[in-house]
Short mmCIF file of N, CA and C in Angstrom, two decimals:
data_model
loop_
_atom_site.label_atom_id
_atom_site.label_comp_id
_atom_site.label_asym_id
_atom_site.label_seq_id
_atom_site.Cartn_x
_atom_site.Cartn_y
_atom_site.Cartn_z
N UNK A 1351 188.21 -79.32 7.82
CA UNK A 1351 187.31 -80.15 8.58
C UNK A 1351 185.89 -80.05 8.05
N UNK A 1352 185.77 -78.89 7.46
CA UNK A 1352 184.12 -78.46 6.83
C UNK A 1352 183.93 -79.18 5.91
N UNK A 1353 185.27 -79.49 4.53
CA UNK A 1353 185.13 -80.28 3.52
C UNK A 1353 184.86 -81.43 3.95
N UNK A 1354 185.48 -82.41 4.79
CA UNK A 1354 185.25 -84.02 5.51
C UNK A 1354 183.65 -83.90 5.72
N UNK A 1355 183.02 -82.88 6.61
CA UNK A 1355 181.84 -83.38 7.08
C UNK A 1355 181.14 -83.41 6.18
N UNK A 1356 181.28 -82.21 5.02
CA UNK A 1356 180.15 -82.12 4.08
C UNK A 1356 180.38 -83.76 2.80
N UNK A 1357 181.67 -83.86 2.57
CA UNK A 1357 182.04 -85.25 2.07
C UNK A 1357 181.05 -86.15 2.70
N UNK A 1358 181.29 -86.49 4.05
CA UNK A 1358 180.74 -87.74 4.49
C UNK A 1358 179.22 -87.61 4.40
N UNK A 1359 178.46 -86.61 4.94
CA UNK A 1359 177.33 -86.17 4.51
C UNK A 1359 176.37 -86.56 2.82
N UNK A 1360 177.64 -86.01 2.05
CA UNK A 1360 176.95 -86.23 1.06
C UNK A 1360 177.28 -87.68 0.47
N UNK A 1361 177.76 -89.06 0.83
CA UNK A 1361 178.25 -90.16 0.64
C UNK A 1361 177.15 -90.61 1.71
N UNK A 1362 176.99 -90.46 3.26
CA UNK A 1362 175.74 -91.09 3.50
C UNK A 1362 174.40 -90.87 2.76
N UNK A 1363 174.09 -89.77 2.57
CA UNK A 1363 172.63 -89.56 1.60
C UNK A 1363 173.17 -90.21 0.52
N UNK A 1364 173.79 -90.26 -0.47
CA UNK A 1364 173.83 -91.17 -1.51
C UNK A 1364 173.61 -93.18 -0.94
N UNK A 1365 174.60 -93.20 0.20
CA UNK A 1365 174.14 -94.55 0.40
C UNK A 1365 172.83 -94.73 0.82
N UNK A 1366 172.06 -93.98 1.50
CA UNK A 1366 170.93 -94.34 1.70
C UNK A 1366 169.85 -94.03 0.88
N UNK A 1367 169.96 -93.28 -0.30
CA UNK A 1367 169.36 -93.23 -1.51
C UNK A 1367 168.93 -94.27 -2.07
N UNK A 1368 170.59 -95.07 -2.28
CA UNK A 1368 170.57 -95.89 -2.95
C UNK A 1368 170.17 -97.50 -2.35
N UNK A 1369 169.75 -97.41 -1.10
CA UNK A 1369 169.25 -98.01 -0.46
C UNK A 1369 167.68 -98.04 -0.86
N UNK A 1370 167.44 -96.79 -0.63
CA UNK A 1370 165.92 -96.43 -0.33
C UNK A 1370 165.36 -96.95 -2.07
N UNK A 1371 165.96 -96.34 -3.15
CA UNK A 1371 165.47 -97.26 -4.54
C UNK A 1371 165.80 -98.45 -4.15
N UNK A 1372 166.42 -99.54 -3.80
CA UNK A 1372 166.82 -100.95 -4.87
C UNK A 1372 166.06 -101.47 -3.48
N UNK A 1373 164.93 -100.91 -2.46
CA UNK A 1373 164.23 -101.74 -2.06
C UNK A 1373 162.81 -101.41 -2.74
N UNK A 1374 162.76 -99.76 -2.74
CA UNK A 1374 161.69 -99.37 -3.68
C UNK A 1374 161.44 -100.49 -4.97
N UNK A 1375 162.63 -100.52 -5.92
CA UNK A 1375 162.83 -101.47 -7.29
C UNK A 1375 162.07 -102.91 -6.43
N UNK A 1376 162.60 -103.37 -5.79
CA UNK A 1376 161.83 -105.02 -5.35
C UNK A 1376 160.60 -105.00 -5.21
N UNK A 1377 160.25 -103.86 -4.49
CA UNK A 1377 158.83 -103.71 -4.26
C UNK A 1377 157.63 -103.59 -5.06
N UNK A 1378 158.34 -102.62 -6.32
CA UNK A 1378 157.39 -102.09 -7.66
C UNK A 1378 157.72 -103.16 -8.92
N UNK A 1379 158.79 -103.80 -8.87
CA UNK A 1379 158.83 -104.11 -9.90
C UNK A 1379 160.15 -103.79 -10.65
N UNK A 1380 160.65 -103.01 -10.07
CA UNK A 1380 161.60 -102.45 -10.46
C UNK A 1380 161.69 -101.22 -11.20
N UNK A 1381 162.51 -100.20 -11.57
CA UNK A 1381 162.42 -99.04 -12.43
C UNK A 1381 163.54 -99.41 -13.52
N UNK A 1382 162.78 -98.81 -14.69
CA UNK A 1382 164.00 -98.99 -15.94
C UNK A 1382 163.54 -97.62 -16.69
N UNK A 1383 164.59 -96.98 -17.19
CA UNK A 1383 164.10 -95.64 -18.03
C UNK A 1383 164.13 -95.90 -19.19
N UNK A 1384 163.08 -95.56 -20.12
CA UNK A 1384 162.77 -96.30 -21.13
C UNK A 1384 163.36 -95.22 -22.13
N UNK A 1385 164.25 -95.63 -23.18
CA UNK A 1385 164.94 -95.28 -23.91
C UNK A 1385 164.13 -93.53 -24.53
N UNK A 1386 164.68 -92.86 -25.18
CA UNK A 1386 164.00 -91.70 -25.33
C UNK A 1386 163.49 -91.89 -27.36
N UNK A 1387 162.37 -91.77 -27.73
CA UNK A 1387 162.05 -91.73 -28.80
C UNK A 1387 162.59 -90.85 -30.32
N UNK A 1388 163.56 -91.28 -31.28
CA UNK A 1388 164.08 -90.14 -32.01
C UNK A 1388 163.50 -89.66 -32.59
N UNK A 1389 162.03 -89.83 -32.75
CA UNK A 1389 161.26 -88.59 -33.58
C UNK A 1389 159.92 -89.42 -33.76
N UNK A 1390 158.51 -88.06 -34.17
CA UNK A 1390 157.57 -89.33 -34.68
C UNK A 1390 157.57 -90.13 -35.77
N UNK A 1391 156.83 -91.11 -35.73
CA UNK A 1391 156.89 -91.70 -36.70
C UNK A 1391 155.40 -91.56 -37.37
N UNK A 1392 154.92 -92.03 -38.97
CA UNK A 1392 154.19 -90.88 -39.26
C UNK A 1392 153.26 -92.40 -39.34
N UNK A 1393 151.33 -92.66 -38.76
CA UNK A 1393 150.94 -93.54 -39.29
C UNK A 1393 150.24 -93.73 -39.83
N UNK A 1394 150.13 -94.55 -40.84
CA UNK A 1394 148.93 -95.13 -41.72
C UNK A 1394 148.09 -96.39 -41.83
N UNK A 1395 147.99 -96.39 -40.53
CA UNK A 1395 146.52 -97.16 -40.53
C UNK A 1395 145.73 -96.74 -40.08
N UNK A 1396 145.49 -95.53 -40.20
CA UNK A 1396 144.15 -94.54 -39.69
C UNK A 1396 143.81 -93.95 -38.83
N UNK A 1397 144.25 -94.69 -37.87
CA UNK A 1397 144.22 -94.56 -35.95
C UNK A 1397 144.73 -93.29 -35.91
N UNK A 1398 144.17 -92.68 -34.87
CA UNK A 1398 144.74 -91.14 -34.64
C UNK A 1398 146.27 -91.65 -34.42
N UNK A 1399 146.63 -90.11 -34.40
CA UNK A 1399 148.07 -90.18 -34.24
C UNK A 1399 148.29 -89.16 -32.83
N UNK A 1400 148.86 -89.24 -32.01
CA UNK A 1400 149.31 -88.29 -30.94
C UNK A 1400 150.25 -87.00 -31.79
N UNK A 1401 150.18 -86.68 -30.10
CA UNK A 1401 150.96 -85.17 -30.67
C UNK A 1401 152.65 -85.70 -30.37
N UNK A 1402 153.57 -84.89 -31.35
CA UNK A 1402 155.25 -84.98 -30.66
C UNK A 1402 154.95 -84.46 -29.81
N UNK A 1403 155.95 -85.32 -29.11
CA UNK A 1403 156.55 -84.97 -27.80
C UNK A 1403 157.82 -84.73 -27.34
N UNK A 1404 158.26 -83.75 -26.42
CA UNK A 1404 159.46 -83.10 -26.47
C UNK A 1404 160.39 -84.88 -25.58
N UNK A 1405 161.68 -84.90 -25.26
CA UNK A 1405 162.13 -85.79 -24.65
C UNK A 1405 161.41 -86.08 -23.02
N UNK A 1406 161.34 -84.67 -22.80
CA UNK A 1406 161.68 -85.35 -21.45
C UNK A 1406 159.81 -85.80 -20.78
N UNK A 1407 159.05 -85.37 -21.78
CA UNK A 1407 157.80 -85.68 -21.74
C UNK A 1407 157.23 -87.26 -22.32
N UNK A 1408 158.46 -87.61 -23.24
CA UNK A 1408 158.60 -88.78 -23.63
C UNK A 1408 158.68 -89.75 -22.66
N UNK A 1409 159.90 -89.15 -22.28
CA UNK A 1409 160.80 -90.48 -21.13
C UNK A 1409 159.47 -90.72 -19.85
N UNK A 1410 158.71 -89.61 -19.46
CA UNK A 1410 158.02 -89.55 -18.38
C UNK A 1410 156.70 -90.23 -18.97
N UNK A 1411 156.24 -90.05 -19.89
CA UNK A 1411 154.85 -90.94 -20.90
C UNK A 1411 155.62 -92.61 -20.47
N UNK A 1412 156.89 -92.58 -21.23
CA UNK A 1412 157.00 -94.24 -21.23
C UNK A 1412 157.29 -94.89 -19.96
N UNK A 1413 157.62 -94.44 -19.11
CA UNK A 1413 157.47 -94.34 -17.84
C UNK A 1413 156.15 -95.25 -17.22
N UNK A 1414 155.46 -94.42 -17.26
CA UNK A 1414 153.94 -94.03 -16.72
C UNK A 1414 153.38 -95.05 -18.25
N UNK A 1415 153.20 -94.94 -19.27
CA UNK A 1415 152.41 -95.85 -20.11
C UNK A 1415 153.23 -97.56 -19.84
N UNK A 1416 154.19 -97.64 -19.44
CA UNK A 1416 154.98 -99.44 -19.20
C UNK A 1416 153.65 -99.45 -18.02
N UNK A 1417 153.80 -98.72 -16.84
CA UNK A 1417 153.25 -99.16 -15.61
C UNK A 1417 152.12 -99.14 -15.48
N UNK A 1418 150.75 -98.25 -16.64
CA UNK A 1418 149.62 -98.46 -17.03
C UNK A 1418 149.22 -99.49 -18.57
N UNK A 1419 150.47 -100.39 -18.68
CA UNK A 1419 150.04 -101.25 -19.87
C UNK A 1419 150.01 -102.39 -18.84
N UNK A 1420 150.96 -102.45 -17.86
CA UNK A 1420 151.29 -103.73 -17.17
C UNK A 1420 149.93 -103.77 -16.52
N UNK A 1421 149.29 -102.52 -15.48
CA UNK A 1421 148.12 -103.00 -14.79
C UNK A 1421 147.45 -103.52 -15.85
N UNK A 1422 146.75 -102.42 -16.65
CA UNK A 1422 146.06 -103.12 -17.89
C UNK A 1422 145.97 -104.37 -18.21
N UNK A 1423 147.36 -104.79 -18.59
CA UNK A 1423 147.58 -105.95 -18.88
C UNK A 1423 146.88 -107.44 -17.89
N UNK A 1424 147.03 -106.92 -16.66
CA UNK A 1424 146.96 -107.89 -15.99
C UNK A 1424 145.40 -107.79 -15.67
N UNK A 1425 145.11 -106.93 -16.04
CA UNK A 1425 143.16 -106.57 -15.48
C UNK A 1425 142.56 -107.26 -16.74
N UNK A 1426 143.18 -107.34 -17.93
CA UNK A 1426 142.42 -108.57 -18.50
C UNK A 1426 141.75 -107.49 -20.35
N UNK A 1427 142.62 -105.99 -19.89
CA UNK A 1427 141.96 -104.78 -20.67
C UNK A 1427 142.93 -105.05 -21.78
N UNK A 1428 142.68 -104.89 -23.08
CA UNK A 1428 143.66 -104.84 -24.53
C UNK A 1428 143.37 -103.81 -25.26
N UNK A 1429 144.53 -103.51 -25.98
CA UNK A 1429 143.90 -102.22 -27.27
C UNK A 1429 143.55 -103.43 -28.52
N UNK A 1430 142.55 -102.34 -29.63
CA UNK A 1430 141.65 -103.25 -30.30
C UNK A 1430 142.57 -102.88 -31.40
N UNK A 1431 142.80 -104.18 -31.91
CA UNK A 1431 143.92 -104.22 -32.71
C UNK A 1431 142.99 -104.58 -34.00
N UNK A 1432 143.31 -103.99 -35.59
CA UNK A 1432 142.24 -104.39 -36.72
C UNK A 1432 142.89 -105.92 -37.10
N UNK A 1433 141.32 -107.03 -37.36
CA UNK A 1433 141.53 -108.35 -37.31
C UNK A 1433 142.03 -108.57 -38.82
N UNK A 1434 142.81 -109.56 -39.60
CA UNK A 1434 143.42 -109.82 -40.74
C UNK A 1434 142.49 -110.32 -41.26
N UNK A 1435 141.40 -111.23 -40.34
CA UNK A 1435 139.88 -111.50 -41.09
C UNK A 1435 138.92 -110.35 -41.52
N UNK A 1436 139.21 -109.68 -41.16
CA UNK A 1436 138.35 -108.35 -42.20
C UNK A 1436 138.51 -107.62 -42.76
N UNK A 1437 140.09 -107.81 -42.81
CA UNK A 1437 140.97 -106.43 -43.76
C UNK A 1437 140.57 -106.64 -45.25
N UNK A 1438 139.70 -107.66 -45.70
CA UNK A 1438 139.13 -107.15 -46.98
C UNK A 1438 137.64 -106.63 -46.88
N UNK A 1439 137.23 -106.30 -45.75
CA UNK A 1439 136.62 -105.52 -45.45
C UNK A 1439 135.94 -104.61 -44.69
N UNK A 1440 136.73 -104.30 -43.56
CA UNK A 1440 137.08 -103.02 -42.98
C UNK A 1440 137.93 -102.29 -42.71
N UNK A 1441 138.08 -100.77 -42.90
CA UNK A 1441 139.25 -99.92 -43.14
C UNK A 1441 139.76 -100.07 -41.64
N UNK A 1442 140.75 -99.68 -41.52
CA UNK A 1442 141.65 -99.57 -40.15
C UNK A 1442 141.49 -97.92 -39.41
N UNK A 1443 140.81 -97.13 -39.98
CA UNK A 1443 140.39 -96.20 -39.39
C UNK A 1443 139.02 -96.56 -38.50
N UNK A 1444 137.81 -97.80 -38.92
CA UNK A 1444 137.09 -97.94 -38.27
C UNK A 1444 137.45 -99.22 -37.44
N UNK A 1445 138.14 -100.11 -37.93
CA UNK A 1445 138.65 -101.74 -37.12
C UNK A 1445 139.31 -101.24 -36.02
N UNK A 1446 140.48 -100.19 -36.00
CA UNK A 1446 141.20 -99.94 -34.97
C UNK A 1446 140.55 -99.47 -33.37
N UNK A 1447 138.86 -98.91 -33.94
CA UNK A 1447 137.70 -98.11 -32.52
C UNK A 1447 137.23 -100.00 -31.74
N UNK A 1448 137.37 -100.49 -32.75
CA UNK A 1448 136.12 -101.47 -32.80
C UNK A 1448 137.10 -103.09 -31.72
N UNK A 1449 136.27 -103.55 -30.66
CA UNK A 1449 136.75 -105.03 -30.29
C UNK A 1449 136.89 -106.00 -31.29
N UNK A 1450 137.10 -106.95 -31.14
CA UNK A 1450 137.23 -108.09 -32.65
C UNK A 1450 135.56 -108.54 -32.71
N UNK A 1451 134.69 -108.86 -31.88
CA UNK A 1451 133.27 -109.03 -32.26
C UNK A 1451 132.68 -107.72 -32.28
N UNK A 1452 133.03 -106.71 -32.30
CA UNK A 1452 131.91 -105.38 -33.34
C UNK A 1452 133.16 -105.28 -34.45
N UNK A 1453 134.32 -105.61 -35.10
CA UNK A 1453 134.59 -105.74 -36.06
C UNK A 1453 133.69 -106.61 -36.75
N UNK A 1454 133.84 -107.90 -36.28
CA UNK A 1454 132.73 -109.00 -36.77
C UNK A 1454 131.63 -108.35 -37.33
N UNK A 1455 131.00 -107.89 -36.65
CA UNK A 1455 129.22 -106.87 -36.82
C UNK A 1455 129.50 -106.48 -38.03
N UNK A 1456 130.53 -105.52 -37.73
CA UNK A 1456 130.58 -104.06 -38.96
C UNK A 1456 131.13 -105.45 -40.04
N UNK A 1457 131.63 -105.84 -40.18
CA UNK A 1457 131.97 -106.68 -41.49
C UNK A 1457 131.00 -107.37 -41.93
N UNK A 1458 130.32 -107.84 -41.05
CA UNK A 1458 128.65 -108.56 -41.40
C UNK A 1458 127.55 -107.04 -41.83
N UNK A 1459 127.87 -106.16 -41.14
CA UNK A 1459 126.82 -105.09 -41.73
C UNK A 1459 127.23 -104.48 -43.44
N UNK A 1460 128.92 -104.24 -43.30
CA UNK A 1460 129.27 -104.21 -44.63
C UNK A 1460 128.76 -104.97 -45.76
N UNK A 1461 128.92 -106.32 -45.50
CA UNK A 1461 128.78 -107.01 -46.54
C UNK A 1461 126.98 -107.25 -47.05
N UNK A 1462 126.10 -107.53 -45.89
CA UNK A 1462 124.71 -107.21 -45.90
C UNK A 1462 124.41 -105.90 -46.99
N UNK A 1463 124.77 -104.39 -46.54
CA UNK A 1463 124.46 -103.17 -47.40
C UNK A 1463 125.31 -103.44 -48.63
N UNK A 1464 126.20 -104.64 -49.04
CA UNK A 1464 126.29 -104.73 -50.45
C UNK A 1464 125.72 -106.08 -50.88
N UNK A 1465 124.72 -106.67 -50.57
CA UNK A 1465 123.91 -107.44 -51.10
C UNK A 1465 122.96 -106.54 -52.16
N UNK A 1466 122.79 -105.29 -52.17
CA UNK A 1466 121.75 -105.09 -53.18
C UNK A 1466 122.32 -104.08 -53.72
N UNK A 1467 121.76 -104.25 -54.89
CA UNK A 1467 122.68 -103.12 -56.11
C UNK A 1467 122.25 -102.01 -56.23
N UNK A 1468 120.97 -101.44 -54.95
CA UNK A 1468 120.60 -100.08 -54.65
C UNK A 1468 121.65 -99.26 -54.07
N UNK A 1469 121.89 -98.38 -54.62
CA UNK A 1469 122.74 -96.96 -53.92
C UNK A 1469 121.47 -96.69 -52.60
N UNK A 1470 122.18 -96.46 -51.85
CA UNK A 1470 121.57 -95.87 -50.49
C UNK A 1470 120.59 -97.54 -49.80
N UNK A 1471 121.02 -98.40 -49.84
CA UNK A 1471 121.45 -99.70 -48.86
C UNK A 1471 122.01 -99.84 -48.01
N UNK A 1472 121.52 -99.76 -46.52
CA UNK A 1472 121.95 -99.73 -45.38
C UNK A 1472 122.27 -100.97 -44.84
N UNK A 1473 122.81 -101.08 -43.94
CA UNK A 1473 122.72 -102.08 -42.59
C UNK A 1473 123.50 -101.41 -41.36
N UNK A 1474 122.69 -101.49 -40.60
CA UNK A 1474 123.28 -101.05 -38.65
C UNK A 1474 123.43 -102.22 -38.18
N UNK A 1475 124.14 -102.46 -37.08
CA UNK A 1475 124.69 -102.83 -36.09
C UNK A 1475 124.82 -102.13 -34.88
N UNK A 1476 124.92 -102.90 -33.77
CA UNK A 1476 124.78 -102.57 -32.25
C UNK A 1476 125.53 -103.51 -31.48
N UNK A 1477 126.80 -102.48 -31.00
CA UNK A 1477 127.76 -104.18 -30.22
C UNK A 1477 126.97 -104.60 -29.25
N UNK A 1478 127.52 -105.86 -29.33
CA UNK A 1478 127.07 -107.04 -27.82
C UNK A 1478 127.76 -107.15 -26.76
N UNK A 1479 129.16 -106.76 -27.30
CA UNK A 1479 130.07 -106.08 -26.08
C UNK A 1479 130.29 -105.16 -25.10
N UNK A 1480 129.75 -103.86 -25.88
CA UNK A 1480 130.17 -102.65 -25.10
C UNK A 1480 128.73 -101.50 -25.26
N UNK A 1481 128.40 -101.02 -24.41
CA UNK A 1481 127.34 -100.11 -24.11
C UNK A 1481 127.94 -98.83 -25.06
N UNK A 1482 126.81 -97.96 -25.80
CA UNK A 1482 127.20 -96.72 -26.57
C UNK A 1482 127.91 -96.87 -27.73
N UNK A 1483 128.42 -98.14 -28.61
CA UNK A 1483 128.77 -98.39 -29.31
C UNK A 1483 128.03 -98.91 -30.80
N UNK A 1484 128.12 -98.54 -31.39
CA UNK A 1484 127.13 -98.92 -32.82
C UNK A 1484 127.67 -98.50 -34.10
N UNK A 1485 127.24 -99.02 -35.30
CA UNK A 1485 127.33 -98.47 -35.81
C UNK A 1485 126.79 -98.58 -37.81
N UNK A 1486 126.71 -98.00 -38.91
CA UNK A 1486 126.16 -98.03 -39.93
C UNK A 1486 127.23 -98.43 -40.76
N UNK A 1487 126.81 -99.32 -42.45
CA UNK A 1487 127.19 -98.99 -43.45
C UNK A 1487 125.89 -98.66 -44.75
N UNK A 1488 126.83 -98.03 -45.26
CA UNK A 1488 125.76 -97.02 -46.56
C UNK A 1488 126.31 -97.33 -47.79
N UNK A 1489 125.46 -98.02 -49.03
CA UNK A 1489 126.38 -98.08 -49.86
C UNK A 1489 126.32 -96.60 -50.82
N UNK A 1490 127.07 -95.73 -51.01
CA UNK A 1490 126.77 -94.34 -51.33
C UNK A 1490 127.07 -93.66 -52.89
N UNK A 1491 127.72 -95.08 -53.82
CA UNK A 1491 127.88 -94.76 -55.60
C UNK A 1491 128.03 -96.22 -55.77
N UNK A 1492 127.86 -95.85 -56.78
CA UNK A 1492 128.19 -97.40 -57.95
C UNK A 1492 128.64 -96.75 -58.67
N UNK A 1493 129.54 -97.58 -59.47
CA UNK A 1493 130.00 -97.50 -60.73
C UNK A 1493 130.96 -98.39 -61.93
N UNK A 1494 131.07 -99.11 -62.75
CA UNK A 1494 131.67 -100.31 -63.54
C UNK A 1494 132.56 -99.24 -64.01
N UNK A 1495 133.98 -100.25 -63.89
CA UNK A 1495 135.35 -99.61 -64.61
C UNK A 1495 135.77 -101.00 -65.42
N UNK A 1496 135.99 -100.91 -66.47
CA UNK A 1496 137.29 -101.70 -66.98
C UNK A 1496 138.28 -101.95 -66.05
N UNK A 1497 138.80 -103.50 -66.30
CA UNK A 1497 139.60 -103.82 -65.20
C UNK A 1497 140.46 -104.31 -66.33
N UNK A 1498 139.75 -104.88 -67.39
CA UNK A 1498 140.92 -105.52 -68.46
C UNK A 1498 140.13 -106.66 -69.53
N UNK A 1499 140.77 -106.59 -70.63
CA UNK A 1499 139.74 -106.84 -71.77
C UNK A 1499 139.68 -108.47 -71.67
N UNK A 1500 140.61 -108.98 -71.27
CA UNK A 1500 140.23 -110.51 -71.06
C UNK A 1500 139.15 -110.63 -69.91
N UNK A 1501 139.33 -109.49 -68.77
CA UNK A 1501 138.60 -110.03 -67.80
C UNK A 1501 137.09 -109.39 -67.63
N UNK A 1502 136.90 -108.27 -68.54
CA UNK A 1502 135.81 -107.72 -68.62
C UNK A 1502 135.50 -106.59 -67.56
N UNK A 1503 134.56 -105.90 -67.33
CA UNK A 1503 134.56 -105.00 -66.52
C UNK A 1503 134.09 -105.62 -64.99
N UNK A 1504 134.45 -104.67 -63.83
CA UNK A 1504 134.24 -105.11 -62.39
C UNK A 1504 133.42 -104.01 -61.82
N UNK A 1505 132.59 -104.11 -61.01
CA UNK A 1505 131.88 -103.83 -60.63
C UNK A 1505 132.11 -103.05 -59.26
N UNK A 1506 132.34 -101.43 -58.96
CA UNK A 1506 132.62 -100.93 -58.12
C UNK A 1506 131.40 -100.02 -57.18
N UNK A 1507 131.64 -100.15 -55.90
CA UNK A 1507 130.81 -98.82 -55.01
C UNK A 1507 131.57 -98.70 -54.12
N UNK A 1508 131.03 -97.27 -53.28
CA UNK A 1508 131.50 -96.76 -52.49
C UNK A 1508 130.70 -97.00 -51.30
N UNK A 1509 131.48 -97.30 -50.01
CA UNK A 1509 130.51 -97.58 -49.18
C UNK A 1509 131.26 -96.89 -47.73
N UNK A 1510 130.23 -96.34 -47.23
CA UNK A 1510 130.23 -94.99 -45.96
C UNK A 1510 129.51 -95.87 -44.60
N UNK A 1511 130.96 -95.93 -43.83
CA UNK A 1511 130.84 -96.40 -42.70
C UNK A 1511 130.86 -95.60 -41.11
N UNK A 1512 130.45 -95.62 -40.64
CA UNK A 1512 129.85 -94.75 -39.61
C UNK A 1512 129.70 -95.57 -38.44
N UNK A 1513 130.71 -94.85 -37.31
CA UNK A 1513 130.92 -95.73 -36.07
C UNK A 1513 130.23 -94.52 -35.01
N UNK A 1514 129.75 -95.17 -33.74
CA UNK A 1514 130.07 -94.49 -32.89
C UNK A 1514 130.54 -94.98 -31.55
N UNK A 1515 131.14 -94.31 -31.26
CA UNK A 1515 131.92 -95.42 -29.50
C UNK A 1515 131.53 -94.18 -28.79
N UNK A 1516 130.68 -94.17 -27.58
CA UNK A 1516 130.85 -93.62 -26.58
C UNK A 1516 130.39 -92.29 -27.15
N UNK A 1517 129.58 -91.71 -28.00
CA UNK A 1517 129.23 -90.34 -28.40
C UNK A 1517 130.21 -89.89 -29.28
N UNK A 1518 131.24 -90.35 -29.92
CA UNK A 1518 131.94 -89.80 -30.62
C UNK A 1518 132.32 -90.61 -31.44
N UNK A 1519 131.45 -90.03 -33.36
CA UNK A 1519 131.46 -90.29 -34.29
C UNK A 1519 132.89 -90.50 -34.57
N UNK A 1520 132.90 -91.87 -36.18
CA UNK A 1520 133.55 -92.03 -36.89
C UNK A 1520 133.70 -92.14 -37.97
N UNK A 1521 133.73 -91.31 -39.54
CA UNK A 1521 133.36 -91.68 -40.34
C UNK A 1521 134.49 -92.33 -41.52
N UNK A 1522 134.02 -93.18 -42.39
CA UNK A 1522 135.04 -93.87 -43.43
C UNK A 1522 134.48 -94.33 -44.44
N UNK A 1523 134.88 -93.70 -45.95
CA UNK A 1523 134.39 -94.19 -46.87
C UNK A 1523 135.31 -95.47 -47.74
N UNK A 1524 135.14 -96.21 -48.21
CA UNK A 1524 135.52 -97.09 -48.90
C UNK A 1524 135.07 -97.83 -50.21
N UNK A 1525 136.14 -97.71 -50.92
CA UNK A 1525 135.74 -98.57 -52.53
C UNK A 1525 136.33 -99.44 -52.45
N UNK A 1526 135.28 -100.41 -52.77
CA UNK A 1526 135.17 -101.64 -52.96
C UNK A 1526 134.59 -102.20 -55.01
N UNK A 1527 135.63 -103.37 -54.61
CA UNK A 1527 134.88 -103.92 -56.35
C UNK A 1527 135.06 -105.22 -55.98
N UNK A 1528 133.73 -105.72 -57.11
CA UNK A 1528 134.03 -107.31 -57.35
C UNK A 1528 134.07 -107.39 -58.41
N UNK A 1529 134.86 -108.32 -58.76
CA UNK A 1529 135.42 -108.76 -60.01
C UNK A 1529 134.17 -109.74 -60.83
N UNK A 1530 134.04 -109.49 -61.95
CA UNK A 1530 133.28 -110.85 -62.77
C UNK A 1530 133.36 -112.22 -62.73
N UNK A 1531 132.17 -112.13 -62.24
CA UNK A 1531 131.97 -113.85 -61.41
C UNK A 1531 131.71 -114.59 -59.68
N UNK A 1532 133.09 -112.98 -58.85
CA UNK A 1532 132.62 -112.57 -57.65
C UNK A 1532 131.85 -112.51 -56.79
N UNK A 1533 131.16 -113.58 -55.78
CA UNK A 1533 130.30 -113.78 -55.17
C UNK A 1533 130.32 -112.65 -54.00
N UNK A 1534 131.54 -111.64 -54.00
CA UNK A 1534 130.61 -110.26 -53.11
C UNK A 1534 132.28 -109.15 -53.51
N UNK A 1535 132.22 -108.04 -53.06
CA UNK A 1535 132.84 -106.76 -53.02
C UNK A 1535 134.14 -107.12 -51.61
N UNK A 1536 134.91 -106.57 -52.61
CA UNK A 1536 136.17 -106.39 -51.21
C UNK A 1536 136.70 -105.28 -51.59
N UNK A 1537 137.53 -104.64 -50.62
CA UNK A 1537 138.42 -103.44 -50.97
C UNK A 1537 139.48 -103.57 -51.96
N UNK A 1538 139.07 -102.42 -52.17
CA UNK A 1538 140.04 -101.95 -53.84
C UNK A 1538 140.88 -101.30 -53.15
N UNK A 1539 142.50 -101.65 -53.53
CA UNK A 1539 143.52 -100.82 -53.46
C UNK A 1539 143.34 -99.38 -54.22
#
C-alpha cells in the first residue's frame, strides 16, 4: 500500500510539473536547451576571445545569452560588427570596439594621417555616437619594397591605431602599401 501512495504521489508532482512549465513556456516564450558546444573554436578577427567553458556552464551561458540577445534585440542594442567598407582599411581588432559611424571616423582618420609622407602624421577622431569613445592614427615607418620589376616598387608604412571605448585602450598596428600610381594606402596582406 506504501508503494501505491508513493507511485501516485510521485505521478501527481510530475503532472503538475509538467503543467506548471508548458504554462511557464507560453508565458516566456518558451524554453529550449541549447545544444552543448564541442569545443572552442579558435578566432581571428581580433576580437577578444572568451574563456572555455566546461558543458554545463555552456548550456547555462546559452541559456541566459538567447534570452539577453532577444531583449537586446528588441531594445534596438547590436554587437558592432567590422563594416566590408573599411576592411581595406581598418583591422578587425579595432572595427570590431567601434559602431559603423566611428568605424567611418577611424577610416577617415586613417586615411587623413596617410595623406603626408611624414612619419609621425597624426589624425584623431571623437565619436558622435557614443560618450568616452575616441580615438588616433599614427603613421609610425615608411618604407619602399619591390613588388615586381614590371610594376616597380610600392610604397609601404606602418600605421598605429589607438582606440579608446569607455577608458579602456586599444592598440593596432598596420601595414599598409600603395602601389605605383595609387591614389592612397590600403592594407597589405
Amino acid at each position: 500500500m506504501r508503494f501505491v501512495r508513493r507511485l501516485a504521489a510521485s505521478c501527481v508532482l510530475a503532472a503538475s510539473l509538467s503543467l506548471v512549465s508548458s504554462q511557464a513556456a507560453a508565458q516566456f516564450g518558451g524554453f529550449s536547451l541549447p545544444s552543448i558546444p564541442s569545443g572552442a573554436k579558435p578566432r581571428t578577427d581580433g576580437c577578444p576571445k572568451g574563456k572555455t567553458k566546461d558543458a554545463g556552464s555552456a548550456i547555462l551561458g546559452d541559456f541566459l545569452g538567447q534570452r539577453i540577445n532577444r531583449a537586446a534585440s528588441a531594445s534596438g542594442v547590436s554587437r558592432f560588427i567590422p563594416s566590408a567598407e573599411f576592411a581595406d582599411t581598418l583591422t578587425n581588432a579595432i572595427a570590431c570596439r567601434l559602431d559603423p559611424e566611428e568605424q567611418k571616423q577611424a577610416a577617415e582618420a586613417t586615411v587623413q594621417a596617410t595623406r603626408s609622407d611624414a612619419v609621425g602624421s597624426t589624425a584623431s577622431w571623437t565619436s558622435n555616437t557614443r560618450e568616452n569613445v575616441s580615438g588616433t592614427s599614427t603613421v609610425t615607418a615608411r618604407n619602399t619594397e619591390s613588388a615586381s620589376a614590371a610594376a616597380g616598387p610600392r610604397e609601404c608604412i606602418t600605421v598605429t591605431d589607438v582606440i579608446i571605448v569607455n577608458g579602456e585602450e586599444t592598440t593596432a598596428s598596420k601595414r599598409m602599401c600603395r602601389a605605383p600610381g595609387a591614389a592612397r594606402y590600403t592594407l597589405a596582406a
